[in-house]
Short mmCIF file of C-alpha atoms and ligand atoms in Angstrom, two decimals:
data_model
loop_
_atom_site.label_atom_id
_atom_site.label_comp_id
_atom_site.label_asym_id
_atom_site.label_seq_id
_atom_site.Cartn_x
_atom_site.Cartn_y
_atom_site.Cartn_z
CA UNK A 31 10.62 39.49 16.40
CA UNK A 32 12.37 36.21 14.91
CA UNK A 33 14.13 33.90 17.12
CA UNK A 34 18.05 34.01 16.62
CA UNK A 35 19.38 31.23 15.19
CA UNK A 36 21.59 29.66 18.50
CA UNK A 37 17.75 30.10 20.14
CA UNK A 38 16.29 27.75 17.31
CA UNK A 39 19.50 25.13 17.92
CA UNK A 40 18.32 25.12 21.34
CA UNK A 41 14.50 24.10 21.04
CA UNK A 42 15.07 21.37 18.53
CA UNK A 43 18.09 20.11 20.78
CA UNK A 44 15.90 20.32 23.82
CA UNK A 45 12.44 20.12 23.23
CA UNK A 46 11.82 23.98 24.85
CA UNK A 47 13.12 27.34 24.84
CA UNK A 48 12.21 29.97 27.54
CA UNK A 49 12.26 33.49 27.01
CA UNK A 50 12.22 35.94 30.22
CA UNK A 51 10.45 39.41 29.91
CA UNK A 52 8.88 38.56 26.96
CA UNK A 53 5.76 40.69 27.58
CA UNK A 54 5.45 43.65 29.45
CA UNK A 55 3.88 44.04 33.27
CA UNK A 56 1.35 46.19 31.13
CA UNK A 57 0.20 43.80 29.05
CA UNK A 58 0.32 41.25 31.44
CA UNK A 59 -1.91 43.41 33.60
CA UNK A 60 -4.36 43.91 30.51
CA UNK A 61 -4.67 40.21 29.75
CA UNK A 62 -5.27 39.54 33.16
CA UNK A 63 -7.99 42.45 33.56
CA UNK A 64 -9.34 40.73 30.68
CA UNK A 65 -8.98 37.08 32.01
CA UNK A 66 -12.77 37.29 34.00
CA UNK A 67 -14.54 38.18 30.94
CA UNK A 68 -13.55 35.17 29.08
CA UNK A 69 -15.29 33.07 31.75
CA UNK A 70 -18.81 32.18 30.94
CA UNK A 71 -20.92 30.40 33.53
CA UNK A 72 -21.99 27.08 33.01
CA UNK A 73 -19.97 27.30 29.80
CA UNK A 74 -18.21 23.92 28.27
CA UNK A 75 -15.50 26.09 27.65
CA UNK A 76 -15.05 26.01 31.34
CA UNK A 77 -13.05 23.07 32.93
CA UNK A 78 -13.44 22.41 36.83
CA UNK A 79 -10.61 20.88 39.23
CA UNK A 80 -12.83 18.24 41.43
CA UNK A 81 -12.77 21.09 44.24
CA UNK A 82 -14.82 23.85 42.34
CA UNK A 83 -11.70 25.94 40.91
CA UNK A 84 -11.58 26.97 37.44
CA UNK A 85 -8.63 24.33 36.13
CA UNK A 86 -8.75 25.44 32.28
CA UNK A 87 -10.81 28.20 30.40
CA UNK A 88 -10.72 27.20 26.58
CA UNK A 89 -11.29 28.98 23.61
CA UNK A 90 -10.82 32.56 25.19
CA UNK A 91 -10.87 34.02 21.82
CA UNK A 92 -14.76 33.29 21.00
CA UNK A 93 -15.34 36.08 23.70
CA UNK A 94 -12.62 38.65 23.87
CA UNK A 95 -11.21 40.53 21.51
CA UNK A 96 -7.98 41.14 23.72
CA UNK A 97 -7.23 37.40 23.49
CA UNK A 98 -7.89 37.09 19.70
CA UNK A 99 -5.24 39.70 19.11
CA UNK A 100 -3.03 38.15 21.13
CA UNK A 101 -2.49 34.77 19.18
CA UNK A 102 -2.01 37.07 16.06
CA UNK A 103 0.66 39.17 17.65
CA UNK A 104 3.76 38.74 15.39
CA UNK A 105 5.99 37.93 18.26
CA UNK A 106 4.51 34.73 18.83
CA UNK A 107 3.48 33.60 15.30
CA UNK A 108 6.83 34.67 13.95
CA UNK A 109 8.56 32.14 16.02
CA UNK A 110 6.41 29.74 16.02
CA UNK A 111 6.76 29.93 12.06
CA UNK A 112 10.04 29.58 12.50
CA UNK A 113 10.34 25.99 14.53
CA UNK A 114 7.54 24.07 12.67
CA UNK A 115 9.18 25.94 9.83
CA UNK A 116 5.71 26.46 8.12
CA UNK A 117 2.71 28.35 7.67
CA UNK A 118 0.97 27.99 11.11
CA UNK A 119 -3.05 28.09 12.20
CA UNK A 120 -4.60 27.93 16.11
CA UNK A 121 -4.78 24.73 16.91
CA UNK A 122 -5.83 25.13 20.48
CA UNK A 123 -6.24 28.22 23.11
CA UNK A 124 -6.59 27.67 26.66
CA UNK A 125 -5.65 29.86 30.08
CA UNK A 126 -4.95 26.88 32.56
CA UNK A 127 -5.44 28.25 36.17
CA UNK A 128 -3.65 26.93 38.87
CA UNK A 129 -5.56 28.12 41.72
CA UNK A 130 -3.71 28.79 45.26
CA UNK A 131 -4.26 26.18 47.47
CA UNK A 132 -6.50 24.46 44.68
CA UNK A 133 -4.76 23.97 41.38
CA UNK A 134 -4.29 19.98 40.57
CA UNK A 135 -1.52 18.83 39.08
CA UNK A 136 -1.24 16.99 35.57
CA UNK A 137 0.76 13.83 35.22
CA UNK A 138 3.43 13.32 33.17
CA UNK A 139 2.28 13.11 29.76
CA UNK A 140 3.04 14.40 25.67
CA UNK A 141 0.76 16.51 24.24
CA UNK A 142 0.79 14.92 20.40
CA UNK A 143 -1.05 11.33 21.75
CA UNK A 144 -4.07 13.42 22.45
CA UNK A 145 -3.61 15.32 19.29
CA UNK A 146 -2.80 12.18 17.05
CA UNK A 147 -5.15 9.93 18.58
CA UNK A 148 -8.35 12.09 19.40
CA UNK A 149 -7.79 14.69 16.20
CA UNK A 150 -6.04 12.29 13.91
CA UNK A 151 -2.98 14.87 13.22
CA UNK A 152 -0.08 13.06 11.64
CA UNK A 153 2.79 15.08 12.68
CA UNK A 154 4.06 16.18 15.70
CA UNK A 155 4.14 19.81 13.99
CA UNK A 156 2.44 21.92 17.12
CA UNK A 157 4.64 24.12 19.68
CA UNK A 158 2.60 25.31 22.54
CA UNK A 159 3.69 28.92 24.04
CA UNK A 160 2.94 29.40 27.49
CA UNK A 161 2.43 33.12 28.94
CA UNK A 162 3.16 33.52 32.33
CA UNK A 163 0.30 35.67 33.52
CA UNK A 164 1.80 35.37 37.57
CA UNK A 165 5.34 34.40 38.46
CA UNK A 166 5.89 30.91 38.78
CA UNK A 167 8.50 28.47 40.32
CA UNK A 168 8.30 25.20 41.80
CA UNK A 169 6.78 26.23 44.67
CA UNK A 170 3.27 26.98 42.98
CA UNK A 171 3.31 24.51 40.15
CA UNK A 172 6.01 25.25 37.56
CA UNK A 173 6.00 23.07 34.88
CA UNK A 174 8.46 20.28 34.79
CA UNK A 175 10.20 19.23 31.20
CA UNK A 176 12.21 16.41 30.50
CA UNK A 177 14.88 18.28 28.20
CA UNK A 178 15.21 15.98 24.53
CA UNK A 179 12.42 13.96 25.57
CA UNK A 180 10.65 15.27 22.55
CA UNK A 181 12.95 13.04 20.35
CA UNK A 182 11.57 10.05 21.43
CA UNK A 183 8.85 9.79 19.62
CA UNK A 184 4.95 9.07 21.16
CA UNK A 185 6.43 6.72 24.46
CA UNK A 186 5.09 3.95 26.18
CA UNK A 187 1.58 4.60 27.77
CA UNK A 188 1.19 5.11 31.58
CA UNK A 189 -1.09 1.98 33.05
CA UNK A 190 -4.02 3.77 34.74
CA UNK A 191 -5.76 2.70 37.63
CA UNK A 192 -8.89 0.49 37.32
CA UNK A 193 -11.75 3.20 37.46
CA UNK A 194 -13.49 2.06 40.47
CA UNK A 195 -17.19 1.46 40.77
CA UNK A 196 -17.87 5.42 41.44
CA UNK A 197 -15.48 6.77 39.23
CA UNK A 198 -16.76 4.39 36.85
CA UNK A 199 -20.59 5.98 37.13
CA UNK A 200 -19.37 9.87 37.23
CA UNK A 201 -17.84 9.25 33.58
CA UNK A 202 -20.26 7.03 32.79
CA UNK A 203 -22.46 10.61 33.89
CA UNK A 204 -20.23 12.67 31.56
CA UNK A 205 -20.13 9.83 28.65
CA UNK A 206 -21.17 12.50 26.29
CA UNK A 207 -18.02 14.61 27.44
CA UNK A 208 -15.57 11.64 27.09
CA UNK A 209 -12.97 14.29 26.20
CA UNK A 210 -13.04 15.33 29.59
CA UNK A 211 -10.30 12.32 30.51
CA UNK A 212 -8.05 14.42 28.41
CA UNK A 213 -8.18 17.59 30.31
CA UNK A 214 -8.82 16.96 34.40
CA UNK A 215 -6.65 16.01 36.82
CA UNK A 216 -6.45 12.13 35.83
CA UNK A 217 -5.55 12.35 31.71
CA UNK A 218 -6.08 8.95 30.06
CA UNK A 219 -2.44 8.99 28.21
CA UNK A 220 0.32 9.34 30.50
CA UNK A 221 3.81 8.73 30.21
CA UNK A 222 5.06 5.38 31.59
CA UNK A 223 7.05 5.77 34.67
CA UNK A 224 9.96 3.89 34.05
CA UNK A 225 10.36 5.86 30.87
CA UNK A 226 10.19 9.57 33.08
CA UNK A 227 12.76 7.63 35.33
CA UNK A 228 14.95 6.59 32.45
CA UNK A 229 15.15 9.59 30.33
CA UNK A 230 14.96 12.17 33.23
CA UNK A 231 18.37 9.80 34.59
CA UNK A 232 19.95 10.27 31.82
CA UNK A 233 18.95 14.33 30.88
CA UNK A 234 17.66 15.71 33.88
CA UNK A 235 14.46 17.44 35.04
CA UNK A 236 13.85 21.48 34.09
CA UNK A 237 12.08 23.49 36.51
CA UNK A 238 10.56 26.10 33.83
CA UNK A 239 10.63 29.08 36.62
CA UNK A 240 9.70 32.71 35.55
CA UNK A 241 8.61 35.75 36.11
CA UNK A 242 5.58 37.17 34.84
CA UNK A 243 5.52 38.08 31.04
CA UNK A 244 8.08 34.59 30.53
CA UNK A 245 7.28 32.64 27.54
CA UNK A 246 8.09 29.08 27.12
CA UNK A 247 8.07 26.99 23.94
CA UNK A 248 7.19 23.24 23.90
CA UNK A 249 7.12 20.47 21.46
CA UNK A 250 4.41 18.59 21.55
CA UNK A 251 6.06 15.72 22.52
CA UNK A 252 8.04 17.09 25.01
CA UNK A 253 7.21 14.89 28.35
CA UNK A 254 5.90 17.10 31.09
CA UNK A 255 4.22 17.92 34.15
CA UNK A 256 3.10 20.14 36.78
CA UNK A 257 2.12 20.17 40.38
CA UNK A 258 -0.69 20.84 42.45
CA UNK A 259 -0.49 24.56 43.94
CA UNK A 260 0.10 23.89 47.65
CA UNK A 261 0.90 28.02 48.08
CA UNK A 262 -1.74 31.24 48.16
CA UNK A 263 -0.19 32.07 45.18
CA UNK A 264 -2.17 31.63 42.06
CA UNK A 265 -0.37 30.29 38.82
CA UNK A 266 -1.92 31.29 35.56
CA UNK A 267 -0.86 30.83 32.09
CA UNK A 268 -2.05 30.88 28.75
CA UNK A 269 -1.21 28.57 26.26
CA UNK A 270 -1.89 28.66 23.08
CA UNK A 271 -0.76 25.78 19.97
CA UNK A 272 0.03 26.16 16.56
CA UNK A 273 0.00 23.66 14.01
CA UNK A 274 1.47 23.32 10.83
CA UNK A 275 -0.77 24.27 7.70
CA UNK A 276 -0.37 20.88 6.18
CA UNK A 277 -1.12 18.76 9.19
CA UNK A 278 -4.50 19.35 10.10
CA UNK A 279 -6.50 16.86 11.57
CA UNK A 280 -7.67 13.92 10.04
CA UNK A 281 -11.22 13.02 12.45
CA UNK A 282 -13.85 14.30 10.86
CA UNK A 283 -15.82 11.29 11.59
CA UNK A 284 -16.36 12.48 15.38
CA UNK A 285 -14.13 15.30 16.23
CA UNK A 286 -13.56 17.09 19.28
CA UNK A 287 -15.56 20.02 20.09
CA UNK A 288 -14.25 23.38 17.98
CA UNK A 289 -13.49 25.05 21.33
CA UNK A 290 -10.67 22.05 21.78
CA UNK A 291 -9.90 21.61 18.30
CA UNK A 292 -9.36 24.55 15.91
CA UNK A 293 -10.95 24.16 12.88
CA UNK A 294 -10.06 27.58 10.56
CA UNK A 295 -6.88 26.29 8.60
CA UNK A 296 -6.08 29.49 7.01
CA UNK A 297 -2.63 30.71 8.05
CA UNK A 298 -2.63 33.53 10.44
CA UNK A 299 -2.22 36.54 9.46
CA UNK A 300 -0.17 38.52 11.87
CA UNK A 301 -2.39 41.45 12.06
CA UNK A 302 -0.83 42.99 15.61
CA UNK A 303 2.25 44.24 16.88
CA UNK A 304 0.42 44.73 20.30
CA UNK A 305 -2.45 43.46 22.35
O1 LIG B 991 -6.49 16.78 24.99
C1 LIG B 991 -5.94 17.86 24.80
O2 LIG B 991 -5.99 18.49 23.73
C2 LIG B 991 -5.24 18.51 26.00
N1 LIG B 991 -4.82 17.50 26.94
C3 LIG B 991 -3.59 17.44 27.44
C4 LIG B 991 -3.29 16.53 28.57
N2 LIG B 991 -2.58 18.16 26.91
C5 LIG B 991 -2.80 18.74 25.57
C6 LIG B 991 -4.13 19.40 25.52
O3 LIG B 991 -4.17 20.60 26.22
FE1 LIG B 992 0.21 19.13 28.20
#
């Protein structure tokens, strides 16, 4: 299941590469069957929107056996292999919901700052794969890519708002979750806006649109974003990150809970062909 050469051309020219029909409506349909068991009440695995809805569901692979297999399938690691162009462990596994009528959106932002900064990786060495577990298009919350944006290196920081008196006290409340500003709706490192505007003038925005069983590759610093879900239509994905073997992270002083931050270094073994 290796990527063809002109496909690898196009993900380090770009940033992403999209692949329709890359798993079946059956296995779709099994993973999503799955999906409720990998949600444990009261769980800090589990990652609220402000209205209630499920917004991410981390570490599915501590509780299902469907999901482990799945980031050992060869058609994912393979690849994967193939762009960081090294051995590769789980870095991170999370099913971000995007609830009809509910689902937030996230701001434009890289994934490496988070990874750098809070994990103390060197290298921008990760690619993300996102399953589409519904079909997806701009209407529910597709996610947006700046195409080549990935070559730019960690940009300029978004200013965020002053955290007002209230907001102040809720994360004062949660001060023993401060990773939570990396994962609601309102993540800490954003990209600056005149840097969206001035590489997405000059190379465009990408609607990543699919069907069902789509995969899409990402760098990890790739800028992106997605919507809130304004339709009844749900949009759920999984994503799971690999990391290179000889990046791992360098905080050990406080790192970031295991369910956020893999900590088994061992290359994968690509143990399935199917989930
Ligand atoms: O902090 C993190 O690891 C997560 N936060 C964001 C905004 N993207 C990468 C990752 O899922
Ligand atoms: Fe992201």
């Amino acid at each position: 299941m290796k990527l063809t050469p002109e496909q690898v051309v196009f993900y380090n020219e770009n940033g992403y590469l999209k692949i329709e029909k890359y798993f079946s409506d059956e296995e779709i349909e099994k993973l999503y069957s799955e999906f409720p068991n990998t949600i444990e009440k009261n769980s800090d695995r589990i990652i609220l929107e402000d209205n209630g809805s499920i917004r991410s569901v981390f570490a599915p692979h501590f509780v299902s056996e469907v999901y482990n297999k799945l980031s050992r399938l060869e058609r994912l690691v393979i690849p994967s292999e193939q762009l960081i162009e090294s051995k590769v462990y789980l870095h991170q596994y999370k099913i971000n919901t995007k609830k009809g009528f509910k689902g937030d959106w996230w701001e434009w932002h890289q994934d490496f700052p988070y990874w750098h900064i809070d994990d103390g990786i060197s290298k921008p060495e990760l690619v993300t794969i996102m399953l589409y577990l519904q079909d997806t298009d701009a209407s529910n919350g597709a996610l947006l890519l700046v195409p080549k944006s990935h070559k730019e290196g960690i940009a300029k920081f978004g200013k965020k708002d002053v955290l007002d008196e209230e907001n102040k006290d809720k994360n004062e409340k949660t001060e023993t979750k401060n990773y939570l500003s990396s994962l609601n709706s309102n993540i800490k490192f954003t990209v600056d806006q005149e840097c969206v505007r001035d590489l997405a003038t000059k190379n465009g925005i990408v609607t990543a649109s699919g069907k069902k069983g789509t995969v899409l590759f990402f760098h990890s610093n790739i800028f992106h974003a997605s919507n809130i879900n304004l339709t009844p239509f749900d949009r759920d994905a999984i994503l799971i990150t690999y990391n290179s073997i000889h990046n791992i992270p360098g905080n050990t002083e406080n790192p970031r809970p295991n369910f956020l931050v893999g900590r088994n270094y061992d290359p994968i073994e690509i143990l399935e062909k199917d989930i």
